[in-house]
Tab-separated table of C-alpha atoms and ligand atoms in Angstrom:
chain	number	residue	atom	x	y	z
A	390	MET	CA	0.438	0.089	0.158
A	391	GLU	CA	1.118	3.651	-0.724
A	392	LYS	CA	0.907	6.484	1.383
A	393	LEU	CA	1.602	10.250	0.651
A	394	VAL	CA	3.840	12.005	3.255
A	395	ILE	CA	3.202	15.365	3.121
A	396	GLU	CA	5.190	18.104	4.752
A	397	GLY	CA	2.877	21.049	4.989
A	398	GLY	CA	3.196	24.423	5.890
A	399	LYS	CA	4.146	25.651	2.365
A	400	ARG	CA	2.589	28.392	-0.137
A	401	LEU	CA	1.926	26.698	-3.378
A	402	GLN	CA	3.422	29.510	-6.324
A	403	GLY	CA	3.989	28.858	-9.785
A	404	ARG	CA	2.272	27.310	-12.629
A	405	VAL	CA	0.972	23.879	-13.326
A	406	ALA	CA	-0.608	22.730	-16.250
A	407	ALA	CA	-4.188	20.510	-16.449
A	408	GLY	CA	-4.270	17.230	-17.974
A	409	GLY	CA	-7.046	16.088	-20.522
A	410	SER	CA	-10.199	15.685	-18.535
A	411	LYS	CA	-11.154	12.327	-16.864
A	412	ASN	CA	-15.109	12.599	-17.135
A	413	ALA	CA	-14.722	13.743	-20.147
A	414	ALA	CA	-12.062	11.113	-21.873
A	415	LEU	CA	-14.314	8.329	-20.471
A	416	PRO	CA	-17.500	8.825	-22.262
A	417	VAL	CA	-15.281	9.832	-25.722
A	418	LEU	CA	-13.189	6.382	-25.342
A	419	ALA	CA	-16.099	4.280	-25.267
A	420	ALA	CA	-17.907	6.176	-28.147
A	421	CYS	CA	-14.991	4.721	-30.391
A	422	LEU	CA	-16.710	1.402	-30.332
A	423	LEU	CA	-19.462	3.541	-32.849
A	424	ALA	CA	-17.090	4.630	-35.030
A	425	GLU	CA	-15.931	2.363	-38.435
A	426	GLY	CA	-11.919	2.849	-38.830
A	427	THR	CA	-9.411	4.186	-36.587
A	428	THR	CA	-10.136	6.687	-33.937
A	429	VAL	CA	-6.930	9.088	-32.508
A	430	LEU	CA	-7.944	10.788	-29.026
A	431	ARG	CA	-5.469	13.132	-27.621
A	432	ASN	CA	-5.046	14.544	-24.223
A	433	VAL	CA	-6.212	11.446	-22.611
A	434	PRO	CA	-4.774	11.342	-18.890
A	435	ARG	CA	-2.929	8.604	-17.442
A	436	LEU	CA	-5.028	7.749	-15.037
A	437	SER	CA	-5.992	4.360	-13.504
A	438	ASP	CA	-9.896	5.011	-14.044
A	439	VAL	CA	-8.845	5.394	-18.098
A	440	GLU	CA	-6.275	2.376	-18.229
A	441	ILE	CA	-9.776	0.328	-16.760
A	442	LEU	CA	-11.730	1.613	-19.854
A	443	LEU	CA	-9.136	0.668	-22.164
A	444	ALA	CA	-9.057	-2.610	-20.834
A	445	ILE	CA	-12.848	-3.087	-21.036
A	446	LEU	CA	-12.788	-1.785	-24.885
A	447	ARG	CA	-9.837	-4.509	-25.622
A	448	GLU	CA	-12.508	-7.265	-24.441
A	449	LEU	CA	-15.003	-6.053	-26.661
A	450	GLY	CA	-12.635	-6.502	-29.666
A	451	CYS	CA	-10.822	-3.189	-30.332
A	452	ARG	CA	-7.274	-2.435	-30.844
A	453	VAL	CA	-5.837	-0.225	-28.337
A	454	GLU	CA	-2.678	1.605	-28.465
A	455	ARG	CA	-1.109	4.238	-26.277
A	456	ARG	CA	1.147	6.507	-28.015
A	457	ALA	CA	4.065	8.477	-26.119
A	458	ASP	CA	2.555	11.577	-26.312
A	459	ASP	CA	-0.724	10.988	-24.232
A	460	ALA	CA	-2.916	10.120	-27.526
A	461	VAL	CA	-4.429	6.685	-27.967
A	462	GLU	CA	-5.653	4.968	-30.863
A	463	ILE	CA	-8.825	2.936	-31.268
A	464	GLU	CA	-9.761	0.793	-34.111
A	465	VAL	CA	-12.884	-2.008	-33.697
A	466	LEU	CA	-11.704	-5.259	-35.466
A	467	ASP	CA	-14.549	-7.374	-33.636
A	468	GLU	CA	-17.825	-6.797	-32.616
A	469	SER	CA	-19.090	-9.665	-31.617
A	470	ASN	CA	-18.471	-9.555	-27.658
A	471	CYS	CA	-21.004	-7.246	-26.075
A	472	THR	CA	-20.386	-8.327	-22.461
A	473	ALA	CA	-18.525	-5.691	-20.157
A	474	GLY	CA	-17.494	-8.239	-17.263
A	475	TYR	CA	-18.152	-7.992	-13.316
A	476	ASP	CA	-14.252	-8.217	-13.101
A	477	LEU	CA	-13.615	-4.631	-15.047
A	478	VAL	CA	-16.809	-2.887	-14.322
A	479	SER	CA	-16.720	-3.655	-10.383
A	480	LYS	CA	-13.299	-1.656	-10.393
A	481	MET	CA	-15.111	1.356	-12.035
A	482	ARG	CA	-18.552	2.557	-12.034
A	483	ALA	CA	-18.282	4.972	-14.914
A	484	SER	CA	-17.505	2.168	-17.238
A	485	VAL	CA	-21.124	2.009	-17.362
A	486	CYS	CA	-20.674	4.502	-20.799
A	487	VAL	CA	-20.004	2.000	-22.884
A	488	LEU	CA	-23.626	0.390	-22.477
A	489	GLY	CA	-25.221	3.637	-24.822
A	490	PRO	CA	-22.769	2.547	-27.426
A	491	LEU	CA	-22.894	-1.137	-27.688
A	492	ILE	CA	-27.202	-0.772	-27.761
A	493	GLY	CA	-26.502	1.889	-30.658
A	494	ARG	CA	-23.999	-0.227	-32.582
A	495	ARG	CA	-24.138	-3.529	-31.818
A	496	ARG	CA	-27.631	-3.742	-31.064
A	497	ARG	CA	-27.035	-5.890	-27.593
A	498	ALA	CA	-25.420	-5.020	-24.450
A	499	ARG	CA	-24.453	-7.080	-21.160
A	500	VAL	CA	-23.036	-4.904	-18.958
A	501	SER	CA	-22.208	-5.641	-15.197
A	502	MET	CA	-24.568	-3.585	-13.099
A	503	PRO	CA	-21.999	-0.815	-11.222
A	504	GLY	CA	-22.038	-1.638	-7.701
A	505	GLY	CA	-22.341	0.530	-4.448
A	506	CYS	CA	-20.165	4.072	-4.174
A	507	VAL	CA	-18.737	5.602	-1.041
A	508	ILE	CA	-20.267	8.818	-2.211
A	509	GLY	CA	-23.719	7.573	-2.141
A	510	VAL	CA	-26.480	5.668	-3.629
A	511	ARG	CA	-25.585	5.837	-7.680
A	512	PRO	CA	-28.848	4.578	-9.415
A	513	ILE	CA	-28.692	4.537	-13.187
A	514	ASP	CA	-32.739	4.454	-13.742
A	515	LEU	CA	-32.603	7.440	-15.994
A	516	HIS	CA	-30.118	5.614	-18.008
A	517	GLU	CA	-32.375	2.662	-18.162
A	518	LYS	CA	-35.458	4.915	-18.873
A	519	GLY	CA	-33.860	6.692	-22.026
A	520	LEU	CA	-32.437	3.759	-23.165
A	521	SER	CA	-36.035	1.677	-23.113
A	522	ALA	CA	-37.720	4.568	-24.458
A	523	LEU	CA	-35.424	4.240	-27.696
A	524	GLY	CA	-36.716	0.924	-27.778
A	525	ALA	CA	-34.041	-1.359	-26.189
A	526	ARG	CA	-35.323	-3.924	-24.088
A	527	MET	CA	-33.898	-3.889	-20.495
A	528	THR	CA	-33.473	-6.559	-17.983
A	529	LEU	CA	-31.511	-7.504	-15.086
A	530	GLU	CA	-29.706	-11.132	-15.251
A	531	ARG	CA	-27.568	-12.126	-12.624
A	532	GLY	CA	-26.145	-8.758	-12.003
A	533	TYR	CA	-25.917	-7.865	-15.403
A	534	LEU	CA	-27.959	-5.030	-17.340
A	535	VAL	CA	-29.118	-7.011	-20.537
A	536	ALA	CA	-30.166	-4.510	-23.682
A	537	GLU	CA	-31.611	-6.370	-26.802
A	538	VAL	CA	-32.321	-3.954	-29.403
A	539	PRO	CA	-35.622	-5.601	-31.479
A	540	ALA	CA	-35.204	-6.138	-35.457
A	541	ALA	CA	-36.465	-2.798	-36.523
A	542	GLY	CA	-33.800	-0.827	-34.347
A	543	LEU	CA	-33.781	1.898	-32.329
A	544	GLN	CA	-36.419	4.528	-32.937
A	545	GLY	CA	-35.886	7.946	-32.253
A	546	THR	CA	-38.648	9.942	-29.843
A	547	GLU	CA	-38.500	12.254	-27.075
A	548	ILE	CA	-37.248	11.395	-23.672
A	549	PHE	CA	-36.971	13.201	-20.508
A	550	LEU	CA	-33.794	12.809	-18.234
A	551	GLY	CA	-34.676	15.096	-15.237
A	552	GLY	CA	-34.066	13.661	-12.127
A	553	ALA	CA	-34.975	14.635	-8.490
A	554	PHE	CA	-31.013	16.204	-8.657
A	555	GLY	CA	-30.959	17.798	-11.902
A	556	SER	CA	-29.900	15.991	-15.140
A	557	SER	CA	-27.345	12.944	-15.082
A	558	VAL	CA	-23.990	13.058	-17.194
A	559	THR	CA	-23.573	9.428	-17.994
A	560	GLY	CA	-27.088	9.354	-18.243
A	561	THR	CA	-27.230	11.314	-21.267
A	562	THR	CA	-24.037	10.285	-22.434
A	563	ASN	CA	-25.327	7.039	-22.700
A	564	VAL	CA	-28.609	8.327	-24.293
A	565	LEU	CA	-27.108	10.091	-26.903
A	566	THR	CA	-24.536	7.463	-28.009
A	567	ALA	CA	-27.387	5.032	-28.576
A	568	ALA	CA	-29.879	7.753	-30.421
A	569	VAL	CA	-27.104	8.719	-32.853
A	570	TYR	CA	-27.889	5.393	-34.370
A	571	ALA	CA	-31.705	5.253	-33.944
A	572	ALA	CA	-34.370	6.037	-36.748
A	573	GLY	CA	-35.608	9.769	-37.398
A	574	THR	CA	-35.138	12.087	-34.716
A	575	THR	CA	-34.573	11.935	-31.007
A	576	VAL	CA	-35.293	14.680	-28.408
A	577	ILE	CA	-33.207	14.495	-25.100
A	578	GLU	CA	-35.045	16.971	-22.712
A	579	SER	CA	-32.995	17.843	-19.406
A	580	ALA	CA	-29.801	16.717	-20.861
A	581	ALA	CA	-26.827	17.737	-18.896
A	582	CYS	CA	-24.663	20.646	-20.033
A	583	GLU	CA	-21.557	19.483	-18.244
A	584	PRO	CA	-18.781	20.668	-20.767
A	585	GLU	CA	-17.718	16.415	-20.692
A	586	VAL	CA	-20.932	16.079	-22.716
A	587	VAL	CA	-20.564	18.628	-24.811
A	588	ASP	CA	-16.861	17.427	-25.510
A	589	LEU	CA	-18.644	14.224	-26.578
A	590	ALA	CA	-21.178	15.365	-28.589
A	591	GLU	CA	-18.856	17.779	-30.497
A	592	MET	CA	-16.440	14.489	-31.176
A	593	LEU	CA	-20.053	12.379	-32.299
A	594	VAL	CA	-20.525	15.271	-35.169
A	595	LYS	CA	-16.929	14.910	-36.058
A	596	MET	CA	-17.798	11.357	-36.533
A	597	GLY	CA	-20.500	12.145	-38.600
A	598	ALA	CA	-23.548	12.290	-36.177
A	599	LYS	CA	-26.393	14.958	-36.610
A	600	ILE	CA	-26.912	17.147	-33.298
A	601	ASP	CA	-28.407	20.382	-32.465
A	602	GLY	CA	-28.488	21.910	-29.235
A	603	ILE	CA	-25.024	21.097	-28.087
A	604	GLY	CA	-24.275	22.700	-24.613
A	605	SER	CA	-28.450	23.061	-23.967
A	606	PRO	CA	-30.880	21.190	-21.670
A	607	ARG	CA	-32.463	19.695	-24.983
A	608	LEU	CA	-30.357	17.886	-27.552
A	609	THR	CA	-32.047	17.099	-30.831
A	610	ILE	CA	-30.674	13.830	-32.682
A	611	GLN	CA	-31.309	12.532	-36.360
A	612	GLY	CA	-29.985	9.282	-36.248
A	613	VAL	CA	-27.711	8.035	-39.199
A	614	ARG	CA	-26.262	4.772	-40.490
A	615	THR	CA	-22.456	5.039	-40.142
A	616	LEU	CA	-19.981	7.088	-38.041
A	617	LYS	CA	-16.544	7.189	-38.836
A	618	GLY	CA	-13.180	7.332	-37.003
A	619	VAL	CA	-11.740	10.744	-36.618
A	620	GLU	CA	-9.082	12.373	-34.439
A	621	HIS	CA	-10.305	14.458	-31.490
A	622	SER	CA	-8.574	15.921	-28.319
A	623	VAL	CA	-9.895	15.967	-25.000
A	624	ILE	CA	-11.012	18.984	-23.073
A	625	PRO	CA	-8.469	19.807	-19.980
A	626	ASP	CA	-9.723	18.776	-16.868
A	627	ARG	CA	-11.715	21.581	-14.897
A	628	ILE	CA	-11.787	19.505	-11.851
A	629	GLU	CA	-8.013	18.931	-11.357
A	630	ALA	CA	-7.721	22.827	-12.271
A	631	GLY	CA	-9.868	23.606	-9.922
A	632	THR	CA	-8.360	21.468	-7.560
A	633	TYR	CA	-4.758	23.381	-7.814
A	634	LEU	CA	-6.661	26.866	-7.301
A	635	ALA	CA	-8.520	25.421	-4.403
A	636	GLY	CA	-4.474	24.515	-3.450
A	637	ALA	CA	-3.564	28.202	-3.791
A	638	ALA	CA	-6.520	29.558	-1.684
A	639	ILE	CA	-5.794	27.169	1.436
A	640	THR	CA	-2.055	27.672	1.338
A	641	ARG	CA	-2.709	31.881	0.341
A	642	GLY	CA	-0.472	30.875	-2.295
A	643	ASP	CA	-0.170	32.068	-6.062
A	644	VAL	CA	-0.986	29.113	-8.672
A	645	THR	CA	-1.706	29.851	-12.684
A	646	VAL	CA	-3.165	26.871	-14.337
A	647	THR	CA	-1.907	26.282	-17.707
A	648	ASP	CA	-4.062	24.225	-20.188
A	649	CYS	CA	-7.154	24.643	-19.142
A	650	ARG	CA	-10.480	26.007	-20.028
A	651	PRO	CA	-11.427	29.382	-17.712
A	652	ASP	CA	-14.959	29.215	-19.096
A	653	HIS	CA	-15.302	25.993	-17.342
A	654	LEU	CA	-14.687	27.043	-14.444
A	655	ARG	CA	-16.507	30.204	-13.801
A	656	ALA	CA	-18.488	29.047	-10.499
A	657	ALA	CA	-15.596	28.009	-9.093
A	658	SER	CA	-13.934	31.429	-10.196
A	659	GLN	CA	-16.561	33.174	-8.684
A	660	ILE	CA	-16.137	31.315	-5.197
A	661	LEU	CA	-12.520	32.213	-4.966
A	662	ARG	CA	-13.080	35.997	-5.607
A	663	GLU	CA	-15.996	36.177	-2.720
A	664	MET	CA	-12.913	34.304	-0.705
A	665	GLY	CA	-10.797	37.471	-1.396
A	666	MET	CA	-8.555	35.331	-4.188
A	667	ILE	CA	-7.496	37.641	-7.075
A	668	LEU	CA	-8.445	35.889	-10.041
A	669	GLU	CA	-6.758	36.319	-13.440
A	670	ALA	CA	-7.775	34.824	-16.540
A	671	GLY	CA	-6.132	34.462	-19.869
A	672	LYS	CA	-7.234	32.538	-22.849
A	673	THR	CA	-6.080	28.900	-21.467
A	674	THR	CA	-4.401	30.152	-17.954
A	675	LEU	CA	-6.382	30.709	-14.688
A	676	ARG	CA	-4.363	32.251	-12.087
A	677	ALA	CA	-5.361	32.696	-8.404
A	678	HIS	CA	-3.372	34.610	-5.827
A	679	HIS	CA	-3.779	35.909	-2.328
A	680	PRO	CA	-3.977	39.376	-1.430
A	681	GLU	CA	-2.143	38.585	2.102
A	682	THR	CA	-5.557	39.082	3.860
A	683	PRO	CA	-7.083	36.522	5.687
A	684	LEU	CA	-9.209	33.973	3.498
A	685	LYS	CA	-13.116	35.446	3.785
A	686	PRO	CA	-16.067	32.800	4.328
A	687	VAL	CA	-18.203	31.911	2.149
A	688	ASP	CA	-21.730	30.169	1.531
A	689	LEU	CA	-21.247	27.238	-1.079
A	690	THR	CA	-24.067	25.237	-3.048
A	691	THR	CA	-23.251	22.222	-5.403
A	692	LEU	CA	-25.106	22.208	-8.297
A	693	VAL	CA	-25.395	20.766	-12.136
A	694	TYR	CA	-23.271	22.594	-14.331
A	695	PRO	CA	-22.879	25.835	-14.878
A	696	GLY	CA	-23.006	25.634	-10.970
A	697	PHE	CA	-20.446	24.653	-8.801
A	698	PRO	CA	-19.437	21.085	-9.423
A	699	THR	CA	-19.956	18.675	-6.706
A	700	ASP	CA	-16.530	17.226	-7.632
A	701	LEU	CA	-14.409	20.656	-5.845
A	702	GLN	CA	-16.656	20.812	-2.573
A	703	ALA	CA	-14.223	18.501	-0.724
A	704	GLN	CA	-11.387	20.698	-2.023
A	705	PHE	CA	-13.361	23.923	-1.648
A	706	MET	CA	-14.464	22.927	2.049
A	707	ALA	CA	-10.856	22.351	2.974
A	708	ALA	CA	-9.625	25.810	2.074
A	709	LEU	CA	-12.874	27.184	3.829
A	710	CYS	CA	-11.455	25.281	6.877
A	711	VAL	CA	-8.965	28.302	7.235
A	712	ALA	CA	-11.320	31.165	6.137
A	713	ASP	CA	-11.675	33.988	8.881
A	714	GLY	CA	-15.738	33.004	9.913
A	715	ILE	CA	-18.066	31.006	9.264
A	716	SER	CA	-18.963	29.002	5.626
A	717	VAL	CA	-21.794	26.834	5.050
A	718	VAL	CA	-21.573	23.979	2.292
A	719	THR	CA	-24.580	22.722	0.827
A	720	GLU	CA	-24.226	19.248	-1.188
A	721	LYS	CA	-26.815	19.205	-3.451
A	722	ILE	CA	-25.911	16.522	-6.132
A	723	TYR	CA	-24.563	13.692	-3.778
A	724	PRO	CA	-26.111	14.779	-0.181
A	725	ASP	CA	-23.844	11.966	1.433
A	726	ARG	CA	-20.490	13.013	-0.173
A	727	PHE	CA	-18.893	14.349	3.005
A	728	MET	CA	-16.287	11.451	3.853
A	729	HIS	CA	-13.768	13.994	4.123
A	730	VAL	CA	-15.423	15.478	6.941
A	731	PRO	CA	-14.169	13.483	9.909
A	732	GLU	CA	-10.528	13.428	8.272
A	733	LEU	CA	-10.640	16.836	7.512
A	734	LEU	CA	-11.594	16.742	12.134
A	735	ARG	CA	-8.495	14.965	12.518
A	736	MET	CA	-6.639	18.135	11.355
A	737	GLY	CA	-7.770	20.043	13.359
A	738	ALA	CA	-10.710	21.598	11.659
A	739	GLU	CA	-14.211	23.040	13.039
A	740	LEU	CA	-16.667	21.487	10.938
A	741	ARG	CA	-20.594	20.551	12.022
A	742	LYS	CA	-22.501	18.692	9.394
A	743	THR	CA	-26.700	18.734	9.719
A	744	GLY	CA	-27.932	16.492	6.767
A	745	SER	CA	-26.336	17.767	3.477
A	746	THR	CA	-24.863	20.730	5.131
A	747	VAL	CA	-21.758	21.487	6.813
A	748	VAL	CA	-20.870	24.480	8.515
A	749	VAL	CA	-17.493	25.353	8.627
A	750	HIS	CA	-16.019	27.539	11.575
A	751	GLY	CA	-12.472	28.516	10.275
A	752	VAL	CA	-9.307	27.619	12.269
A	753	PRO	CA	-5.939	29.793	12.071
A	754	HIS	CA	-4.328	26.803	10.822
A	755	LEU	CA	-4.800	23.118	10.264
A	756	VAL	CA	-2.728	20.586	11.947
A	757	GLY	CA	-1.070	17.599	10.041
A	758	ALA	CA	-1.718	13.831	11.184
A	759	PRO	CA	-2.760	10.437	9.801
A	760	VAL	CA	-5.662	10.567	7.236
A	761	ARG	CA	-7.190	8.052	4.869
A	762	ALA	CA	-8.579	8.908	1.327
A	763	SER	CA	-12.096	7.921	1.216
A	764	ASP	CA	-12.874	8.795	-2.496
A	765	LEU	CA	-11.104	10.464	-5.473
A	766	ARG	CA	-11.864	14.084	-4.663
A	767	ALA	CA	-11.922	13.451	-0.506
A	768	SER	CA	-8.714	12.424	-1.146
A	769	ALA	CA	-7.582	15.732	-2.947
A	770	ALA	CA	-9.128	17.687	-0.321
A	771	LEU	CA	-6.635	16.309	2.016
A	772	VAL	CA	-3.463	16.389	0.267
A	773	ILE	CA	-4.330	20.155	-0.457
A	774	ALA	CA	-4.805	20.218	3.315
A	775	GLY	CA	-1.678	18.479	4.238
A	776	CYS	CA	-0.038	21.071	1.638
A	777	ALA	CA	-0.952	24.107	4.078
A	778	ALA	CA	-0.713	22.224	7.646
A	779	TRP	CA	1.527	22.779	9.809
A	780	GLY	CA	3.618	19.865	10.329
A	781	GLU	CA	3.532	16.369	8.684
A	782	THR	CA	0.476	14.863	7.034
A	783	GLU	CA	0.155	11.287	5.795
A	784	VAL	CA	-2.541	10.482	2.891
A	785	HIS	CA	-3.071	6.643	3.555
A	786	GLU	CA	-5.352	4.591	0.648
A	787	ILE	CA	-3.984	7.078	-2.228
A	788	HIS	CA	-5.184	4.562	-4.858
A	789	HIS	CA	-8.058	6.605	-4.784
A	790	ILE	CA	-6.299	9.496	-5.848
A	791	ASP	CA	-4.503	7.779	-8.976
A	792	ARG	CA	-7.975	7.234	-10.124
A	793	GLY	CA	-8.285	10.952	-10.991
A	794	TYR	CA	-5.096	12.817	-10.616
A	795	ASP	CA	-2.120	12.047	-12.692
A	796	ARG	CA	1.178	12.168	-10.459
A	797	ILE	CA	-0.682	15.086	-8.218
A	798	GLU	CA	2.442	14.621	-5.938
A	799	ALA	CA	4.973	15.626	-8.766
A	800	LYS	CA	2.389	18.719	-9.964
A	801	LEU	CA	1.821	19.956	-6.611
A	802	ASN	CA	5.831	19.388	-5.784
A	803	GLY	CA	6.507	21.610	-8.739
A	804	LEU	CA	4.456	24.254	-6.863
A	805	GLY	CA	6.621	24.013	-3.558
A	806	ALA	CA	5.141	21.218	-2.033
A	807	GLY	CA	6.615	18.819	0.123
A	808	ILE	CA	4.929	15.512	-0.935
A	809	ARG	CA	6.806	11.760	-0.965
A	810	ARG	CA	5.252	8.699	-2.086
A	811	VAL	CA	6.236	5.944	-0.132
A	812	LYS	CA	5.434	2.348	-0.385
B	1109	EPU	N1	-29.205	10.169	-10.481
B	1109	EPU	C1	-30.133	9.228	-10.643
B	1109	EPU	N2	-30.625	8.181	-11.393
B	1109	EPU	C2	-29.533	8.141	-12.199
B	1109	EPU	C3	-28.290	8.676	-12.527
B	1109	EPU	C4	-28.513	9.498	-11.529
B	1109	EPU	O1	-30.577	9.572	-9.333
B	1109	EPU	O2	-29.799	7.246	-13.264
B	1109	EPU	C5	-28.689	10.857	-9.472
B	1109	EPU	C6	-27.116	10.441	-9.128
B	1109	EPU	O3	-27.406	9.671	-7.984
B	1109	EPU	C7	-26.641	11.935	-8.660
B	1109	EPU	C8	-27.322	12.764	-9.419
B	1109	EPU	O4	-28.199	12.277	-10.251
B	1109	EPU	O5	-27.607	12.306	-7.554
B	1109	EPU	C9	-26.136	13.350	-10.769
B	1109	EPU	O6	-25.587	12.073	-11.356
B	1109	EPU	P1	-24.868	11.559	-12.714
B	1109	EPU	O7	-25.418	10.640	-13.144
B	1109	EPU	O8	-24.833	13.189	-12.999
B	1109	EPU	O9	-23.456	11.376	-12.606
B	1109	EPU	P2	-22.659	10.406	-12.898
B	1109	EPU	O10	-22.697	10.841	-14.488
B	1109	EPU	O11	-22.589	9.267	-12.228
B	1109	EPU	C10	-20.812	12.062	-13.202
B	1109	EPU	C11	-18.687	12.291	-12.844
B	1109	EPU	C12	-18.935	12.289	-11.401
B	1109	EPU	C13	-19.816	13.409	-10.825
B	1109	EPU	C14	-21.045	13.764	-11.224
B	1109	EPU	C15	-21.906	14.648	-11.005
B	1109	EPU	C16	-18.389	10.872	-14.520
B	1109	EPU	C17	-17.512	9.064	-15.128
B	1109	EPU	N3	-18.724	10.797	-13.489
B	1109	EPU	O12	-21.417	10.661	-12.630
B	1109	EPU	O13	-17.711	12.564	-11.442
B	1109	EPU	O14	-19.498	13.832	-9.380
B	1109	EPU	O15	-21.300	13.231	-13.028
B	1109	EPU	O16	-21.137	15.497	-11.773
B	1109	EPU	O17	-18.282	11.861	-15.528
B	1109	EPU	C18	-15.492	12.280	-9.909
B	1109	EPU	O18	-15.018	12.482	-11.073
B	1109	EPU	O19	-15.233	12.371	-9.031
B	1109	EPU	C19	-16.942	12.112	-10.163
B	1109	EPU	C20	-17.701	10.873	-8.839
C-alpha cells in the first residue's frame, strides 16, 4: 500500500498544467465503439480509471494503442462480444458508459451493474428509462444489465432525463450514444450541460452524427447509418484545475493553471473571488493569488453545470477550514458526499454536519495528521489540506487519488509542496 507523506506549511506558487479531463475521456473513449475506422484521441490522461476503460474496450474487440504523447488510437476489429464483465466494471462505476455505444452500434449489451459507491447511492434508472424509450428491452440477469434491440432497431423519440437532482451526466452520454444510430429524431429534454457532455457531442458530430442544441438542456439528434473514426482532443480537466486553485487558496499562494479552460471554471472562480482571492483569466490560463489578507468565509452550494461542481466541494471545504469566519457548504448532487469531514476534523478543522450541509468554522491553521483517503475528490482535499497544515500529514489509501489525478505529487511539488510517495 502506498501513502503520500506531506511536509506542510508551504505556499503553493508557480505554474501547473491541467491534464485531459477524466470524465470527458471516459465517454469519448467508449464512443469509439460507434465508429468505423480508427479514432485517435489526444490529451487522454494517464489515470487508472482510463486504463480500466481501455481494458474493457480491448475485451470488446478493439485494438487499443497508447502512444507516448498522451494519445490513444482505437480501432474496432471485432464486434461479436457485447459483454463488459464484472471484474473490470466493478473496479469503476463509469464503465457503464459503454452501455449506450453497445446498444447503438451492436444492438445488444450485457454490462455488469455498477455496484455501491462510497459517495452515496448512485442509481442508473435514468439511463435505463432513456434507453428503453428508444426501444431497447432492458432486463437484469444475475447482476448484469442486458439490453436487446428489436429487429426494427432503435426508434427516435422524446426523452425526459430530469431527475430529483437535475440531470444525469452519464445518463445523457449513454442515451446520446445510442440515439445517434436510432431511426428518425430523438429529443433529449433535461440533458446534462456539463462540458464533458459537450466534448462527447462535438466528437460525435465530427464522426458524422447530427446533433443540435449542444451545450443546452435540449439535444436533438437525427439518427445516421454510419459514423467514422476521427481525431479528437479531450478537453482539459476542470476539476483538476480547480483543485490546484483551491490549493492556492488554502496555502495563501499564487498558482497559475495552464492548458485549462477558464470558461469551464466560472462558478469555482466566483467562489474564489468571494473568498478574497484575485483571479486572472487568460485564454487557456487561470491564475489565483492571495492578497495577504485572511481568506473570507463563503456559502457554497453544489449544483449541476454551470453551478458549482460537486467534484470540487471537498477541496473547497478544505480551503474554507482556514477562512476567517463561518462558511456553509451544501451538497445538492450527492447528499452524503462528506467522507472528508471526519478526516479534516482529525487535522483540527471545526465542522458541524447537519443533513447535506456542513457548517465550517474557520480556524487559524490545520495541523498535520495521518488521514485516510476514501474517494477520489476527498483524497485531493486531504492532499491540499496537508500542503497547508502545520507539520506532517500522511494520506493513506491513495489508490483513490491515482484514479483521477496524474502524478499529483509531482505537479504539486512543482508548485513548492513537499510530498513524497512512500511504499
Ligand atoms: N442519478 C439518478 N438516476 C440516474 C443517474 C443519476 O438519480 O439514473 C442521480 C445521482 O444519484 C446523483 C445525480 O443524479 O445524485 C447526478 O448523477 P450523474 O448521473 O450526473 O453522475 P454520473 O454521471 O454518475 C458524473 C461524474 C462524477 C460527478 C457527477 C456529477 C463521470 C465518470 N463521473 O457521474 O464524477 O460527480 O457526474 O457531476 O463523469 C468524480 O470524478 O469524482 C465523480 C464522481
